[in-house]
Coordinates of C-alpha atoms in Angstrom, one line a residue:
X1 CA 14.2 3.1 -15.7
X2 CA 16.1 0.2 -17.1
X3 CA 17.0 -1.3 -13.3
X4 CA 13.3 -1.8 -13.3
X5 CA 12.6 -3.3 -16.0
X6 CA 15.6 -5.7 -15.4
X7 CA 14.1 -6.2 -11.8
X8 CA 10.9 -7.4 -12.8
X9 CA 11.3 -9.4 -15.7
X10 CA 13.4 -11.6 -13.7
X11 CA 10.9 -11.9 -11.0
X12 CA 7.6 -11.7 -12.8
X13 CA 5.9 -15.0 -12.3
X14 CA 6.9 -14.9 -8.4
X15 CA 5.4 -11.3 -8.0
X16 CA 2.5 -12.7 -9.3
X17 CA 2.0 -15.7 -7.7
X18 CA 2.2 -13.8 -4.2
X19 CA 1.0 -10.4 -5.0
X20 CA -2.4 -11.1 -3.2
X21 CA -0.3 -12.7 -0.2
X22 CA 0.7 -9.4 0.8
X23 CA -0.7 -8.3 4.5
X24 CA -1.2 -4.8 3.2
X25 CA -3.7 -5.8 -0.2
X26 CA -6.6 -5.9 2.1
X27 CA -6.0 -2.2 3.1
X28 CA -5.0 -1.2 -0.5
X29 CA -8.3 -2.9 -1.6
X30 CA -10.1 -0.5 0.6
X31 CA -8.5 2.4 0.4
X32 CA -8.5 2.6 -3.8
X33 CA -12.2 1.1 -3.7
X34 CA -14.1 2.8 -0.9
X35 CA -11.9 6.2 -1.2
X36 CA -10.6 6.9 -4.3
X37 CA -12.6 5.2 -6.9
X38 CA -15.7 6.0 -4.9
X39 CA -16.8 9.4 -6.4
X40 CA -15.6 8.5 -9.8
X41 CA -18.5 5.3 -9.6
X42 CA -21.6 6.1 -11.3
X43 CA -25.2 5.5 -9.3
X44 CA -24.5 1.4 -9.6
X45 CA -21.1 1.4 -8.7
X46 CA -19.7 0.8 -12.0
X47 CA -17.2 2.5 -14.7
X48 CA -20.1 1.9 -17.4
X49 CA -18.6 5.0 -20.1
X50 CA -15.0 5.8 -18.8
X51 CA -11.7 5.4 -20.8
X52 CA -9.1 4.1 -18.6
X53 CA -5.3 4.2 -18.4
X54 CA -3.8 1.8 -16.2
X55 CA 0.1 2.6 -15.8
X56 CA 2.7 0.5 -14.3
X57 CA 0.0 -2.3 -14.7
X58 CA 2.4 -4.9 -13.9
X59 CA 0.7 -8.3 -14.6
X60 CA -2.4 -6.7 -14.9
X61 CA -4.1 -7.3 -11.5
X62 CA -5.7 -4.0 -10.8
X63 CA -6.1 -3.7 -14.6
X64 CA -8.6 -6.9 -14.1
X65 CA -10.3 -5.2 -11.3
X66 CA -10.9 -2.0 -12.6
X67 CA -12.2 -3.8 -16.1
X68 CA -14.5 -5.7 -13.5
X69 CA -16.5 -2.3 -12.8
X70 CA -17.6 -2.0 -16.3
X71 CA -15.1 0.8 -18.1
X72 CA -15.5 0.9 -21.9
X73 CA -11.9 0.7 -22.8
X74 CA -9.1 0.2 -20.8
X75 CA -5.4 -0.1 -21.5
X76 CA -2.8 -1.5 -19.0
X77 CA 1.4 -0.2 -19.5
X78 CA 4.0 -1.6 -18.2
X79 CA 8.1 -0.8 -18.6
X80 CA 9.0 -5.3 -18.1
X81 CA 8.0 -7.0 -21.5
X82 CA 8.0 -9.7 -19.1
X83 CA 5.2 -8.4 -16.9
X84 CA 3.2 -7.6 -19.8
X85 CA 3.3 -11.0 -21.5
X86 CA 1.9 -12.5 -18.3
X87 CA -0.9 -9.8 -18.5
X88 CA -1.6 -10.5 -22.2
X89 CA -1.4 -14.4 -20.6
X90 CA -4.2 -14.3 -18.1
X91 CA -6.0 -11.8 -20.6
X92 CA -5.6 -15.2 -23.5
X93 CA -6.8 -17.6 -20.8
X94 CA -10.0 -15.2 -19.6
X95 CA -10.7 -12.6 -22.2
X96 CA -12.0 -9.6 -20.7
X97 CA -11.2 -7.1 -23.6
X98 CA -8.7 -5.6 -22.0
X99 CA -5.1 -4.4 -24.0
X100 CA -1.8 -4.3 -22.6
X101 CA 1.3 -2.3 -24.2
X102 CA 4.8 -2.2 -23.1
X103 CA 5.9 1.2 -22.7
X104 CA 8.0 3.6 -20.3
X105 CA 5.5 5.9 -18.9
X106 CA 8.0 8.9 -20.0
X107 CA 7.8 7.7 -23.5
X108 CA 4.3 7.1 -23.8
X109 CA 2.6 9.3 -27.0
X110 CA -0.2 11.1 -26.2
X111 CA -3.6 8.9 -26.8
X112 CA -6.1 10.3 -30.1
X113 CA -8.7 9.4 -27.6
X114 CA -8.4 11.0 -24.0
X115 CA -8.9 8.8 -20.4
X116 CA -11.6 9.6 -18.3
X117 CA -9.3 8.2 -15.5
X118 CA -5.7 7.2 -15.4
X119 CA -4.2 5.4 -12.7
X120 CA -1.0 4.9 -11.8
X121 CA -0.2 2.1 -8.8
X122 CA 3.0 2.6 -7.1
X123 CA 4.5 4.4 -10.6
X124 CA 5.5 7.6 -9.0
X125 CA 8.3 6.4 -6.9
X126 CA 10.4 5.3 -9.7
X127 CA 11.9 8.4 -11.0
X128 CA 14.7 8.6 -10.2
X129 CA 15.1 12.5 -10.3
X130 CA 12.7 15.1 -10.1
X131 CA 12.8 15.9 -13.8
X132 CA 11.1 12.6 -14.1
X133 CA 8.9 12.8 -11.8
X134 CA 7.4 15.9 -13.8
X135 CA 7.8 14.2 -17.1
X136 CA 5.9 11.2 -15.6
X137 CA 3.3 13.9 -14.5
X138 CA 2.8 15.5 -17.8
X139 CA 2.4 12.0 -19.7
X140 CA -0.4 11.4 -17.4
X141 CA -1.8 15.1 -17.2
X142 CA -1.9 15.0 -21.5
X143 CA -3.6 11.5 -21.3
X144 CA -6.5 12.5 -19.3
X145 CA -9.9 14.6 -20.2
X146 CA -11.4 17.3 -19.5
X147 CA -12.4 15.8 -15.7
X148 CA -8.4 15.3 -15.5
X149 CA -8.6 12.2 -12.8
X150 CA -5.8 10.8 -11.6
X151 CA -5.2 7.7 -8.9
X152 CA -1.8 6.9 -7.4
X153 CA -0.8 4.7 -4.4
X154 CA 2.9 4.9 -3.6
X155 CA 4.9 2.8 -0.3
X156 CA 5.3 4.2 2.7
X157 CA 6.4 2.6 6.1
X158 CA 4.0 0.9 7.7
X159 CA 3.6 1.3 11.6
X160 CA 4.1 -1.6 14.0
X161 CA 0.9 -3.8 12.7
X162 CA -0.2 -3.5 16.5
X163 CA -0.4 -0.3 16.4
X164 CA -3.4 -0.6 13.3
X165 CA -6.9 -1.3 13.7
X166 CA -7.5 -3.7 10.7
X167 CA -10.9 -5.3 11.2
X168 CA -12.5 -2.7 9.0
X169 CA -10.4 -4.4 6.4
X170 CA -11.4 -7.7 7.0
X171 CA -9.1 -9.1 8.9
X172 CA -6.9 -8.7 12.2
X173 CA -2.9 -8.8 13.3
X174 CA -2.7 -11.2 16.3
X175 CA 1.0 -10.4 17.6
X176 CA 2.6 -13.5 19.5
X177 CA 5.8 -12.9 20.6
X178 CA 7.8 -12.1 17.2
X179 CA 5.6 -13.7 14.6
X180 CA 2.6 -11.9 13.3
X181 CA -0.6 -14.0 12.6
X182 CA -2.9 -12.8 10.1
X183 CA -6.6 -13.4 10.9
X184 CA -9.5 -13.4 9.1
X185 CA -11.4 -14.5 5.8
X186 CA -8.3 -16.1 4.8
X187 CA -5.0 -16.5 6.4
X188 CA -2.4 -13.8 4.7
X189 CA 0.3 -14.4 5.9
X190 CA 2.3 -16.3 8.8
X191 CA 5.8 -15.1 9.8
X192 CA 8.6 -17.0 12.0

């Protein structure tokens, strides 16, 4: 996975500074909060008790979030030293008790402690080969517990954005002619 570590410590800071710019975040907010987190939640919403694994943490933004809902311990990986400083960064400039490791998912060692939950935000699709995929699914399968939980989100095409009902995300795409105008709490993004 060396082309991606190469990719993203040379663009780091940028993907940071627009990661919540992104027309889709709203939708991936939803989806991982309301549907896959959801049954994982104790009574008050929260984490309160859980180990977590965050993998291809990147600069630590869902890291932060999940942290938010109360987990005991989490730890954030990432394959671009780069990525992970600015993690460690943010972490330096609001402590949150969170720890951040660089490591290639393949070549993590298996943790004294198990995860309750292990989560893995568009990791999958960067094995190159099958045989990496499954090595990247038994790193994750020998990190977890006895409840074995597991959360991915990988890209796929989007449909036309006409063609999707966002409101229930909090916002809405206005099409005029070939620009797209996103509506709502806070404008997303404008195109040309």
């Amino acid at each position: 996975m060396a082309s991606s570590e190469a990719q993203y410590d040379s663009i780091a800071l940028q993907y940071a500074e627009n990661h919540d710019t992104w027309g889709t975040r709203c939708i991936e907010r939803y989806t991982v909060h309301n549907c896959m987190l959801k049954p994982l939640l104790n009574e008050h919403g929260l984490l309160t008790g859980k180990r977590v694994l965050d993998l291809a943490c990147g600069h630590g933004n869902y890291t932060r979030e999940l942290k938010a809902l109360k987990c005991d311990y989490i730890l954030g990986v990432d394959i671009s030293p780069e990525m992970i400083k600015l993690a460690r960064t943010i972490e330096h400039q609001n402590p949150q008790d969170i720890d951040y490791m660089v490591a290639d998912v393949k070549d993590l060692p298996k943790s004294k402690q198990p995860f309750d939950l292990v989560t893995g935000f568009y990791l999958l699709p960067y094995a190159r080969t099958r045989d990496e995929l499954l090595e990247m699914v038994r790193v994750i399968f020998n990190q977890l517990g006895e409840n074995k939980q597991f959360i991915g989100l990988i890209a796929i095409p989007m449909p036309r954005k006409e063609e999707i009902d966002h409101r229930k995300y909090g916002f809405q795409a206005v099409r005029k002619s070939r620009s797209c105008l996103w509506e709502g709490p806070k404008v997303i993004k404008k195109g040309h």
